[in-house]
Amino acid sequence: MIPRVAAATEDEMNEAISGMFGDRVITEGRVNVDLPPIAENGFSVPIDISVDSPMTEDDYVKQIVVLSPRNPLPVLAQYHLTPMSGRGDVSARIRLGGTQSIRVIAEMNDGTLWSGAKQTLVTLAACVID
């Protein structure tokens, strides 16, 4: 049997976004996503996310959500922050089920939503099923 990639769809990713944020407007900007242009192995891809925010009591990042249109589940990670976090930055390693554009949405404490995205070419997909 040939293994095949297990993947969510763009529609499933959009449903996940609607489930978390409703119909609020998501504005491009303030979110910087850093992924390698080519990931030789989708089992461990470094990602660095930074959100432009002073992280004060009056203006801070409340949560950061990392989304994938090609992994089995569209929500890869969800981080909750407070002003005590000091910076609106997250670094992690994620598994990717193939070449795709990762989308990151940051929710600010005032309820506004900001986003950024980055594409990476994955030569060996991590999310396969038999």
Short mmCIF file of C-alpha atoms in Angstrom, two decimals:
data_model
loop_
_atom_site.label_atom_id
_atom_site.label_comp_id
_atom_site.label_asym_id
_atom_site.label_seq_id
_atom_site.Cartn_x
_atom_site.Cartn_y
_atom_site.Cartn_z
CA MET A 1 0.00 0.00 0.00
CA ILE A 2 1.29 3.46 -0.89
CA PRO A 3 1.08 5.97 1.98
CA ARG A 4 -0.80 9.15 1.20
CA VAL A 5 -0.67 12.57 2.77
CA ALA A 6 -3.35 13.28 5.39
CA ALA A 7 -4.49 16.83 4.85
CA ALA A 8 -7.09 19.34 5.89
CA THR A 9 -8.52 21.60 3.22
CA GLU A 10 -8.55 25.35 2.81
CA ASP A 11 -12.26 25.24 3.71
CA GLU A 12 -11.52 23.38 6.95
CA MET A 13 -8.90 25.96 7.84
CA ASN A 14 -11.40 28.77 7.17
CA GLU A 15 -14.00 26.96 9.32
CA ALA A 16 -11.47 26.73 12.17
CA ILE A 17 -10.79 30.47 11.85
CA SER A 18 -14.53 31.23 11.90
CA GLY A 19 -14.97 28.98 14.92
CA MET A 20 -12.30 30.87 16.86
CA PHE A 21 -12.88 34.44 15.69
CA GLY A 22 -16.38 34.56 14.20
CA ASP A 23 -16.82 37.07 11.42
CA ARG A 24 -14.35 39.65 12.76
CA VAL A 25 -12.13 41.33 10.18
CA ILE A 26 -8.58 39.95 9.92
CA THR A 27 -6.10 42.59 8.71
CA GLU A 28 -2.79 41.74 7.05
CA GLY A 29 0.20 43.13 8.93
CA ARG A 30 1.86 43.35 12.35
CA VAL A 31 2.62 39.59 12.21
CA ASN A 32 5.99 38.42 10.88
CA VAL A 33 6.32 34.72 10.08
CA ASP A 34 9.79 33.27 9.47
CA LEU A 35 10.02 29.79 7.91
CA PRO A 36 12.85 28.33 5.87
CA PRO A 37 12.15 28.63 2.11
CA ILE A 38 12.85 24.89 1.76
CA ALA A 39 12.23 22.35 4.53
CA GLU A 40 14.02 19.12 3.66
CA ASN A 41 12.12 17.24 6.35
CA GLY A 42 8.52 18.10 7.29
CA PHE A 43 8.87 16.31 10.63
CA SER A 44 10.59 19.30 12.28
CA VAL A 45 10.35 22.70 10.61
CA PRO A 46 11.49 25.76 12.59
CA ILE A 47 9.07 28.68 12.76
CA ASP A 48 9.61 32.07 14.33
CA ILE A 49 6.68 34.43 14.83
CA SER A 50 6.84 38.01 16.02
CA VAL A 51 3.94 40.40 16.47
CA ASP A 52 4.49 44.15 16.49
CA SER A 53 3.21 45.10 19.96
CA PRO A 54 4.59 47.04 22.93
CA MET A 55 3.17 44.32 25.23
CA THR A 56 1.88 46.84 27.78
CA GLU A 57 -1.31 46.60 29.87
CA ASP A 58 -3.04 48.80 27.27
CA ASP A 59 -1.73 47.11 24.09
CA TYR A 60 -0.68 43.47 24.01
CA VAL A 61 -0.99 40.23 22.08
CA LYS A 62 -3.68 38.05 23.65
CA GLN A 63 -3.16 34.97 21.50
CA ILE A 64 -1.25 33.70 18.47
CA VAL A 65 -2.77 30.94 16.32
CA VAL A 66 -0.74 28.98 13.74
CA LEU A 67 -2.79 27.46 10.89
CA SER A 68 -2.12 25.01 8.07
CA PRO A 69 -4.25 24.26 5.02
CA ARG A 70 -2.52 20.89 4.44
CA ASN A 71 -1.98 19.19 7.79
CA PRO A 72 -4.56 16.69 9.15
CA LEU A 73 -5.80 19.34 11.60
CA PRO A 74 -5.80 22.98 10.49
CA VAL A 75 -4.79 24.45 13.88
CA LEU A 76 -1.12 23.64 14.47
CA ALA A 77 -0.64 25.65 17.65
CA GLN A 78 -2.33 28.22 19.85
CA TYR A 79 -0.33 30.41 22.24
CA HIS A 80 -1.85 32.61 24.94
CA LEU A 81 0.11 35.66 26.07
CA THR A 82 -0.21 38.45 28.61
CA PRO A 83 1.67 41.75 29.10
CA MET A 84 3.92 39.80 31.48
CA SER A 85 5.13 37.76 28.48
CA GLY A 86 7.29 40.77 27.64
CA ARG A 87 7.35 40.18 23.89
CA GLY A 88 4.85 39.00 21.30
CA ASP A 89 7.28 36.39 19.95
CA VAL A 90 7.06 32.61 19.63
CA SER A 91 9.62 30.12 18.32
CA ALA A 92 8.80 26.46 17.78
CA ARG A 93 9.19 23.46 15.50
CA ILE A 94 6.15 22.25 13.58
CA ARG A 95 5.29 19.21 11.47
CA LEU A 96 4.17 19.91 7.93
CA GLY A 97 2.29 17.61 5.58
CA GLY A 98 3.76 19.06 2.40
CA THR A 99 4.53 22.33 0.66
CA GLN A 100 2.18 25.01 1.93
CA SER A 101 1.64 28.52 3.15
CA ILE A 102 1.42 28.74 6.95
CA ARG A 103 -0.95 31.43 8.23
CA VAL A 104 -0.61 33.05 11.63
CA ILE A 105 -3.34 35.14 13.28
CA ALA A 106 -2.65 37.35 16.29
CA GLU A 107 -5.54 38.51 18.47
CA MET A 108 -4.83 41.72 20.34
CA ASN A 109 -6.32 42.60 23.73
CA ASP A 110 -8.65 45.12 22.04
CA GLY A 111 -10.13 42.31 19.90
CA THR A 112 -8.47 43.29 16.61
CA LEU A 113 -7.04 40.49 14.50
CA TRP A 114 -3.81 40.70 12.51
CA SER A 115 -2.22 38.11 10.24
CA GLY A 116 0.87 37.09 8.36
CA ALA A 117 1.77 34.11 6.20
CA LYS A 118 4.82 32.40 4.76
CA GLN A 119 5.26 29.61 2.24
CA THR A 120 7.75 26.79 2.53
CA LEU A 121 8.60 23.97 0.16
CA VAL A 122 8.59 20.62 2.00
CA THR A 123 10.57 17.87 0.27
CA LEU A 124 9.57 15.06 2.71
CA ALA A 125 6.04 15.35 4.09
CA ALA A 126 5.49 14.45 7.75
CA CYS A 127 1.75 13.77 7.87
CA VAL A 128 1.11 10.53 6.02
CA ILE A 129 -1.36 7.70 6.53
CA ASP A 130 -1.28 4.09 5.34
#
